[in-house]
C-alpha cells in the first residue's frame, strides 16, 4: 500500500486506528478452543467486526511463532483474510546483516515465496544501515523502525545521550530517515510519553509514526495527536488488549467492535480538529 | 546445555567452532534440489560431516522463515537432528516488550509447545531490560545479545559515544551483564576488529562471546584468540560460508569437513597455547 492510498483510507474511514492481533490462546473465549485453529477463528471474528473502523492490522509475530509450524500456519491464514484496503503490519522487530535482512524481507513481503505479503514490517535498528535498507526496495512496502518504544526497558539504551546532547532514538530517527523516504519508512514511537513527540517531530516532521501504548499501557490519544499529528495525519495508533480482549465471552467480537468504535469516534474528532477531514 | 558442559565439550573436541547453517537454496549442490526438502538434506549432510569437529551449530532463522510454513518445517527437522552434545543457537535476533519476548523464548526454547528446543537465541538489545530478561529464566538456556557486530552498518549506532566517552556497545555489555550471569548470557562480538576485543574484555572478562566474521568476512582467528580468549576459552567462533559452501559439487560434505578440520586444528593450537588443553 502506498502513502497516498493510506492517507485516502484514513480520510474515508475517519480513523487512524491499527488493531493489534497479538492473539494469546490463554486469553481468547473458551468456546473457540474447540475450533481446529482457535487463533485463526478469533482473528477472523475480530477482523470482520472491526474492518470498517480501522485502517491497519498488526499481528505480533511472536504470538504465532511460539507455536512453531502450526503458529505460522495460523499467521498465513490470518494474513490471507486481512482486507486489502487495510495496511498490514508484520510486527516482527527483525534486523540482521544485509543479505540476511533481505531474507526477512522475502519472509514477510514476498507472498509468492513465503505465503505472506504484508505491507510493512517492524525493524530493530541496532545493526545499522544494511540491516534496514533491504526492506526499502519495493514501492509499496514499508520498514517501520523502532525509535522510542513504550516498554519499561525502553530508556536503558534509547535515551543514552551523545556528546552533542542527542539521545540514541534521535540518532536513529535522523540516520534512518536519510536512508529511506517518507514513502517507505515509518517509525515506532510509544504513546506513553506525549511530549516526546515534540522531539520526534523535530527530526521527522513528515513521516508516519506507528504508536503503541494507547489504552492498556496508559498513553493518551489526545496528547499523541496534539504533539504528533501532521497535515497528512501521520499517525497510526495501535490498540490491542483494549479491543481484542474487551470480553472473554461469546460477545467478544461485538465488544471489540464497540471499543474500536469509541476510538474511531475520538479519532474523527482529532482529524476534524486538525482540519484533515 | 550448561556452561560447564560447554567447556567440557570444548576440551573434549579441542575445538570452539560453531558451524553456521545459513542454508541458501541457490547455493547448495544442484543434485539436492530433487530431494523433498533440499535444505534439510543439505543440513543433515553438513552436520554428519562436521559434528565431531565443532561444538555448536547456528541456523540463521531468516534462511528458513523466508519460505514461510515450509521453511519452519525444515528448521524443525534440522533442530531435531542437531547432536545433543553440541550447543544449538537460534540466530534469530529477536527482542520485544516483556510479555512478547516471553513468547519468543517459548518459540525457540520450549520444544513441547513449538517443536524447537534450542540452547540459546541471539537477541537485539535496543528495547532494553524487559526485552532480554525473559530469555534468562531456565538454568540451561542462554541469551546471546548483540554487542558489536561485524556488518558494514555496525558502526551507525553501536559506536555512538556518550558523555562519559563510552560507546553504545559498551553500555550494552555493562547493562546486560548486570541483568544476567556468565551462566546464561553471552555476547555477539564480530571478528573483523581484533583489537575491539580488548575493550569488550574490560567489561565482560568471563562471559562467552559468539564471534562471527572469521573467514569470508575477513576476521583473523589468531587475533580473536589473542585479544578475546579467557581461561575457559570464552569463545565460540562461527564460520558459515567457508565451510558449508566449500564446494557446490557432490563432494560438498567432504569439503565442508576438510574446512572444519583446518579450523579445528588451528583452534587446538590456540587452546594449547592458552594452556586450556
XYZ file of C-alpha atoms in Angstrom:
554
model
C 0.000 0.000 0.000
C 1.361 3.434 -0.915
C 1.346 6.509 1.291
C -1.352 8.167 -0.865
C -3.560 5.095 -0.528
C -3.063 5.008 3.226
C -3.962 8.692 3.610
C -7.062 8.112 1.466
C -8.153 5.229 3.716
C -7.690 7.405 6.802
C -9.921 10.100 5.323
C -12.542 7.628 4.084
C -12.817 5.737 7.372
C -12.216 8.829 9.528
C -9.844 6.700 11.524
C -6.138 6.073 12.005
C -6.684 3.034 14.199
C -4.460 -0.013 13.975
C -5.790 -3.159 15.654
C -3.120 -5.403 17.164
C -3.649 -9.115 16.601
C -1.482 -10.386 19.471
C -3.702 -13.383 19.877
C -2.941 -15.307 23.071
C -4.702 -18.639 23.331
C -4.979 -18.261 27.121
C -6.967 -15.038 26.721
C -9.476 -15.868 23.992
C -13.049 -17.082 24.670
C -13.222 -20.702 25.776
C -15.817 -21.721 23.213
C -13.267 -21.060 20.437
C -10.843 -23.623 21.822
C -12.890 -26.413 20.204
C -12.187 -24.995 16.737
C -9.493 -26.528 14.556
C -7.448 -23.317 14.672
C -8.733 -21.174 17.574
C -6.248 -18.357 16.928
C -7.393 -18.013 13.331
C -11.089 -18.236 14.316
C -10.567 -15.473 16.860
C -8.685 -13.251 14.386
C -11.310 -13.748 11.671
C -14.114 -12.678 14.009
C -12.131 -9.651 15.227
C -11.294 -8.538 11.674
C -14.884 -8.929 10.491
C -16.105 -6.899 13.463
C -13.634 -4.042 13.072
C -12.538 -3.694 9.436
C -14.679 -0.634 8.690
C -13.370 1.160 11.789
C -9.611 0.720 11.428
C -7.058 1.301 8.685
C -4.431 -1.221 9.769
C -3.922 -4.622 11.383
C -0.772 -5.622 13.204
C -0.207 -9.234 14.199
C 2.774 -9.545 16.529
C 4.710 -12.457 15.044
C 5.871 -13.800 18.425
C 2.301 -14.806 19.257
C 2.310 -17.131 16.227
C 5.928 -18.221 16.193
C 5.604 -19.530 19.756
C 3.595 -22.442 18.288
C 6.210 -23.217 15.634
C 4.965 -24.581 12.303
C 1.334 -24.600 13.487
C 1.585 -20.955 14.514
C 2.996 -19.979 11.120
C 0.012 -21.704 9.531
C -2.329 -19.558 11.674
C -0.335 -16.467 10.702
C -0.564 -17.231 6.992
C -4.320 -17.872 7.213
C -4.704 -14.610 9.141
C -2.730 -12.647 6.572
C -4.943 -14.104 3.831
C -8.142 -12.686 5.367
C -6.787 -9.198 6.115
C -8.833 -6.757 3.987
C -6.814 -5.429 1.057
C -7.868 -1.851 1.873
C -6.211 -2.136 5.300
C -2.497 -1.560 5.836
C -0.924 -4.757 7.156
C 1.973 -4.694 9.603
C 4.115 -7.707 10.464
C 5.209 -6.709 13.957
C 8.350 -8.823 13.835
C 11.130 -6.499 15.030
C 13.608 -8.183 12.706
C 17.007 -6.914 11.561
C 20.249 -8.646 10.577
C 23.238 -8.167 8.288
C 22.356 -7.134 4.728
C 21.918 -10.452 2.932
C 20.009 -11.843 5.905
C 17.670 -8.861 6.222
C 16.881 -9.464 2.542
C 15.735 -12.957 3.566
C 13.456 -11.447 6.224
C 12.053 -9.070 3.593
C 11.235 -12.115 1.487
C 9.632 -13.802 4.501
C 7.164 -11.008 5.133
C 6.776 -9.260 1.752
C 7.042 -11.903 -0.962
C 3.776 -13.796 -0.902
C 4.774 -15.986 -3.861
C 7.657 -17.483 -1.928
C 6.698 -17.303 1.747
C 2.897 -17.163 1.679
C 2.952 -13.746 3.400
C 2.632 -10.405 1.635
C 2.476 -7.820 4.392
C 2.677 -4.115 3.519
C 5.228 -3.462 6.246
C 7.453 -4.947 8.918
C 8.801 -3.530 12.169
C 12.614 -3.365 12.362
C 15.115 -3.132 15.232
C 17.843 -0.670 14.160
C 20.779 -1.796 16.334
C 22.773 -3.284 13.420
C 22.610 -0.131 11.299
C 22.222 0.690 7.609
C 22.491 -2.689 5.907
C 20.024 -4.190 8.400
C 17.333 -1.672 7.364
C 17.789 -0.865 3.665
C 16.914 -4.354 2.297
C 13.333 -3.631 3.414
C 13.186 -0.467 1.278
C 13.339 -1.927 -2.216
C 9.639 -2.034 -3.225
C 7.443 0.973 -3.985
C 4.556 -0.195 -1.798
C 6.416 -1.895 1.067
C 7.497 -0.228 4.295
C 10.072 -0.547 7.057
C 8.725 0.617 10.420
C 11.819 1.202 12.517
C 11.880 1.179 16.322
C 12.779 4.641 17.608
C 11.267 5.289 21.050
C 9.330 2.333 22.398
C 6.778 2.309 25.212
C 8.033 -0.616 27.287
C 9.644 -0.338 30.727
C 13.157 -1.033 29.411
C 12.962 1.494 26.581
C 15.137 4.012 28.422
C 18.012 1.607 29.001
C 19.612 2.426 25.644
C 17.221 4.633 23.654
C 17.813 7.618 25.949
C 21.597 7.386 26.054
C 22.886 10.846 25.148
C 25.862 11.505 22.888
C 28.382 14.318 23.198
C 26.094 16.675 21.253
C 23.242 16.139 23.720
C 21.302 13.960 21.304
C 19.600 10.823 22.512
C 20.052 7.477 20.723
C 16.470 7.451 19.426
C 17.146 10.848 17.824
C 20.206 9.471 16.028
C 18.039 6.575 14.847
C 15.380 8.964 13.514
C 17.933 11.101 11.684
C 20.031 8.355 10.151
C 17.180 6.056 9.175
C 15.234 8.979 7.675
C 18.264 9.660 5.448
C 18.328 6.022 4.240
C 14.671 5.887 3.196
C 11.888 8.286 2.310
C 8.538 9.292 3.784
C 7.041 6.848 1.263
C 8.746 3.713 2.551
C 9.792 4.384 6.151
C 7.833 4.876 9.367
C 8.948 4.922 12.998
C 7.633 3.312 16.178
C 7.076 5.932 18.877
C 5.340 4.862 22.071
C 2.325 6.824 23.310
C 3.332 6.805 26.944
C 5.366 10.000 26.712
C 3.268 12.567 24.849
C 5.786 15.400 24.999
C 8.447 13.165 23.395
C 6.536 13.584 20.144
C 7.775 17.184 20.034
C 11.339 15.916 19.852
C 10.412 13.213 17.362
C 8.653 15.676 15.059
C 11.708 17.974 15.063
C 13.593 15.210 13.263
C 10.843 13.602 11.163
C 8.026 16.110 10.620
C 6.524 14.298 7.637
C 6.913 10.603 8.399
C 4.130 8.343 9.546
C 4.552 7.111 13.120
C 3.234 3.813 14.452
C 2.129 4.490 18.013
C 1.620 1.658 20.501
C 0.750 2.212 24.128
C -2.635 3.977 23.928
C -5.134 2.409 26.314
C -3.861 -0.568 28.330
C -0.347 0.899 28.552
C -1.645 4.294 29.686
C -0.990 6.590 26.718
C -3.443 9.379 25.900
C -4.804 9.679 22.350
C -5.320 13.427 22.796
C -1.696 14.016 23.792
C -0.391 11.875 20.947
C -2.463 13.905 18.473
C -1.587 17.273 19.981
C 2.146 16.661 19.700
C 2.384 14.031 16.948
C -0.192 14.676 14.218
C 0.896 16.295 10.961
C -1.023 17.588 7.935
C -1.441 14.080 6.480
C -2.379 12.715 9.914
C 0.997 10.957 10.070
C -0.158 8.616 12.819
C -1.231 5.008 13.042
C -2.342 4.487 16.624
C -2.402 0.885 17.761
C -4.686 -0.658 20.314
C -4.572 -4.335 21.132
C -5.735 -5.514 24.543
C -8.397 -2.819 24.964
C -10.080 -4.048 21.783
C -9.443 -7.744 21.243
C -9.802 -8.743 24.895
C -12.732 -6.455 25.719
C -14.730 -9.585 26.574
C -13.876 -13.244 27.084
C -17.468 -14.290 26.392
C -19.398 -15.144 23.260
C -19.859 -11.420 22.680
C -16.101 -10.827 22.249
C -16.341 -9.622 18.635
C -19.268 -7.347 19.349
C -17.459 -5.856 22.352
C -14.282 -5.464 20.309
C -16.293 -3.537 17.746
C -17.743 -1.291 20.447
C -14.248 -0.458 21.760
C -12.916 0.143 18.249
C -15.880 2.405 17.529
C -15.132 4.525 20.604
C -11.566 5.015 19.412
C -12.668 5.728 15.833
C -15.026 8.408 17.111
C -12.270 10.036 19.178
C -10.004 9.869 16.140
C -12.614 11.516 13.918
C -12.759 14.432 16.366
C -8.964 14.756 16.234
C -8.920 14.619 12.420
C -11.612 17.293 12.254
C -9.810 19.445 14.813
C -6.658 19.266 12.667
C -8.607 20.196 9.525
C -7.767 16.905 7.810
C -11.435 15.954 7.309
C 23.388 -27.002 27.885
C 25.165 -25.519 30.911
C 28.412 -23.577 30.866
C 30.294 -26.474 32.482
C 29.003 -28.850 29.817
C 30.006 -26.452 27.046
C 33.527 -26.043 28.422
C 33.812 -29.834 28.706
C 32.822 -30.224 25.033
C 35.406 -27.640 24.004
C 38.135 -29.550 25.836
C 36.993 -32.944 24.544
C 36.752 -31.872 20.906
C 39.704 -29.449 21.116
C 37.520 -27.008 19.257
C 35.384 -23.931 19.817
C 33.989 -23.959 16.309
C 30.377 -23.067 15.593
C 29.076 -24.019 12.158
C 26.505 -21.626 10.714
C 23.592 -23.294 8.952
C 22.511 -20.320 6.800
C 21.323 -22.646 4.102
C 20.511 -20.814 0.880
C 18.781 -22.945 -1.726
C 20.534 -21.020 -4.518
C 23.947 -22.009 -3.151
C 23.556 -25.703 -2.392
C 24.541 -28.512 -4.776
C 22.106 -28.982 -7.622
C 21.656 -32.703 -7.118
C 19.988 -31.982 -3.765
C 17.228 -29.925 -5.357
C 15.430 -33.139 -6.340
C 15.024 -34.099 -2.664
C 11.729 -33.495 -0.895
C 13.357 -30.966 1.451
C 16.703 -29.903 -0.059
C 17.535 -27.542 2.814
C 17.128 -30.314 5.360
C 19.075 -32.801 3.217
C 21.933 -30.324 2.952
C 21.936 -29.578 6.685
C 21.864 -33.270 7.599
C 24.892 -33.992 5.413
C 26.791 -30.990 6.806
C 26.039 -31.948 10.410
C 27.066 -35.580 9.891
C 30.311 -34.441 8.272
C 31.276 -31.948 10.972
C 29.761 -32.926 14.323
C 32.997 -34.286 15.822
C 34.883 -31.098 14.849
C 32.578 -28.394 16.184
C 30.855 -27.665 19.484
C 27.924 -25.593 18.192
C 25.515 -25.188 15.288
C 23.828 -21.922 14.430
C 20.984 -21.829 11.912
C 20.097 -18.272 10.990
C 16.314 -18.258 11.219
C 15.832 -15.840 8.283
C 17.059 -18.531 5.882
C 14.131 -20.732 6.952
C 11.485 -18.104 7.644
C 11.829 -16.779 4.075
C 9.960 -19.904 2.945
C 7.150 -19.442 5.464
C 5.498 -22.582 6.863
C 7.657 -24.860 4.690
C 10.809 -23.188 5.962
C 9.748 -23.639 9.562
C 9.254 -27.331 8.838
C 12.850 -27.505 7.531
C 14.030 -25.664 10.638
C 12.238 -28.036 12.997
C 13.617 -31.102 11.198
C 17.103 -29.542 11.344
C 16.824 -28.858 15.062
C 15.778 -32.470 15.617
C 18.991 -33.846 14.101
C 21.398 -31.482 15.885
C 23.610 -33.657 18.119
C 22.689 -33.283 21.781
C 26.348 -32.782 22.724
C 26.505 -29.681 20.517
C 25.358 -26.253 21.692
C 22.497 -25.089 19.490
C 21.988 -21.419 18.649
C 18.829 -19.998 17.092
C 20.319 -16.983 15.321
C 17.051 -15.065 15.362
C 17.979 -11.595 16.656
C 14.627 -11.290 18.389
C 13.603 -8.856 21.141
C 10.298 -7.216 22.066
C 8.448 -5.933 25.133
C 8.469 -8.293 28.129
C 5.398 -10.462 27.548
C 6.236 -10.737 23.850
C 9.878 -11.678 24.415
C 8.499 -14.452 26.638
C 6.595 -15.709 23.571
C 9.832 -15.727 21.564
C 11.512 -17.662 24.384
C 8.729 -20.224 24.064
C 9.182 -20.305 20.283
C 12.849 -21.256 20.460
C 13.273 -22.948 23.863
C 10.085 -24.865 24.611
C 10.168 -27.939 22.407
C 6.902 -29.282 23.850
C 4.962 -26.302 22.553
C 6.850 -25.041 19.494
C 8.778 -28.095 18.309
C 12.094 -26.275 18.853
C 14.321 -26.619 21.903
C 17.434 -24.614 21.135
C 20.008 -23.980 23.879
C 20.237 -20.305 23.022
C 18.896 -17.458 20.928
C 20.510 -14.260 19.659
C 18.861 -11.047 20.911
C 18.825 -7.425 19.695
C 19.111 -5.201 22.796
C 17.536 -1.953 21.537
C 14.368 -2.293 23.656
C 16.255 -2.776 26.934
C 15.811 -4.856 30.066
C 12.388 -6.425 29.632
C 13.227 -7.432 26.069
C 16.203 -9.512 27.291
C 15.353 -10.942 30.722
C 12.501 -13.270 29.587
C 15.196 -15.361 27.891
C 17.063 -15.825 31.177
C 14.613 -17.960 33.140
C 15.967 -21.502 32.580
C 19.167 -22.929 34.024
C 20.393 -24.368 30.716
C 19.121 -21.745 28.240
C 21.056 -18.709 27.036
C 20.514 -15.243 25.634
C 23.264 -14.216 23.215
C 22.968 -10.448 22.987
C 24.236 -8.366 20.055
C 27.034 -6.084 21.251
C 29.480 -5.266 18.438
C 28.506 -6.850 15.154
C 30.691 -7.397 12.093
C 28.455 -5.997 9.347
C 29.102 -2.782 7.422
C 26.376 -0.834 9.266
C 27.522 -1.877 12.736
C 29.111 1.488 13.435
C 25.992 3.514 12.691
C 24.719 3.192 16.247
C 26.970 0.752 18.141
C 29.869 3.218 18.181
C 27.881 6.260 19.288
C 29.714 7.675 22.294
C 28.009 9.011 25.416
C 29.158 11.939 27.562
C 31.487 9.640 29.542
C 33.301 8.534 26.381
C 31.650 5.126 26.395
C 30.378 3.620 23.163
C 26.855 2.171 22.891
C 28.138 -1.409 22.638
C 29.975 -0.869 25.941
C 26.758 0.272 27.619
C 25.070 -2.845 26.234
C 27.825 -5.089 27.622
C 27.676 -3.481 31.065
C 23.918 -3.330 31.484
C 23.110 -6.719 30.007
C 25.881 -8.328 32.062
C 24.189 -6.927 35.186
C 20.828 -8.453 34.179
C 22.119 -11.993 33.650
C 25.092 -14.103 34.674
C 28.031 -15.753 32.935
C 25.919 -18.921 33.029
C 23.011 -17.644 30.935
C 24.304 -14.706 28.888
C 26.756 -14.422 26.008
C 27.512 -11.556 23.628
C 27.952 -11.313 19.870
C 31.264 -9.645 19.020
C 32.378 -9.593 15.384
C 35.815 -10.865 14.470
C 36.572 -8.109 11.997
C 38.087 -5.800 14.603
C 40.504 -7.856 16.692
C 41.611 -5.026 18.986
C 37.982 -4.297 19.914
C 38.098 -7.484 21.994
C 40.363 -5.632 24.447
C 37.547 -3.164 25.123
C 34.969 -5.942 25.262
C 37.004 -7.978 27.748
C 37.379 -4.937 30.047
C 33.604 -5.092 30.582
C 32.929 -8.834 30.366
C 36.131 -10.752 31.162
C 34.374 -14.021 31.975
C 31.472 -14.240 29.529
C 31.390 -16.421 26.469
C 31.430 -14.473 23.205
C 29.886 -15.646 19.949
C 32.203 -14.453 17.196
C 31.044 -14.236 13.580
C 33.161 -12.850 10.790
C 36.132 -15.227 10.735
C 36.916 -16.348 7.188
C 34.587 -14.981 4.487
C 34.153 -11.679 6.319
C 37.896 -11.253 6.836
C 38.406 -11.745 10.578
C 41.542 -13.457 11.870
C 41.221 -16.382 14.281
C 44.627 -15.620 15.774
C 43.699 -12.021 16.578
C 40.374 -13.034 18.069
C 42.132 -15.528 20.344
C 44.949 -13.157 21.292
C 42.549 -10.460 22.459
C 39.386 -12.394 23.263
C 40.182 -15.784 24.800
C 39.835 -16.273 28.555
C 40.751 -19.106 30.918
C 37.632 -21.098 29.994
C 38.181 -20.361 26.290
C 35.181 -17.999 26.400
C 34.814 -18.035 22.624
C 32.513 -19.694 20.132
C 33.882 -18.779 16.725
C 31.402 -19.132 13.893
C 32.177 -19.994 10.313
C 29.455 -20.393 7.729
C 30.254 -19.786 4.074
C 33.846 -21.024 4.292
C 32.584 -24.403 5.483
C 29.122 -25.112 4.129
C 29.751 -23.700 0.654
C 33.293 -25.040 0.257
C 32.041 -26.971 -2.773
C 28.867 -26.943 -4.843
C 29.514 -30.450 -6.115
C 28.693 -33.905 -4.818
C 31.727 -33.653 -2.529
C 30.225 -30.709 -0.596
C 30.042 -32.541 2.747
C 33.541 -33.942 2.421
C 34.898 -30.496 1.540
C 32.957 -28.931 4.423
C 34.598 -31.445 6.738
C 38.038 -30.590 5.376
C 37.471 -26.873 6.019
C 36.083 -27.532 9.502
C 39.080 -29.729 10.250
C 41.503 -26.938 9.299
C 39.745 -24.586 11.699
C 39.597 -27.200 14.447
C 43.342 -27.754 14.108
C 44.021 -24.011 14.355
C 41.740 -23.862 17.377
C 43.559 -26.747 19.061
C 46.813 -24.811 18.713
C 45.195 -21.737 20.287
C 43.733 -23.790 23.165
C 47.120 -25.377 23.803
C 48.883 -22.012 23.630
C 46.461 -20.676 26.255
C 47.056 -23.689 28.493
C 43.404 -24.758 28.324
C 44.251 -28.210 26.933
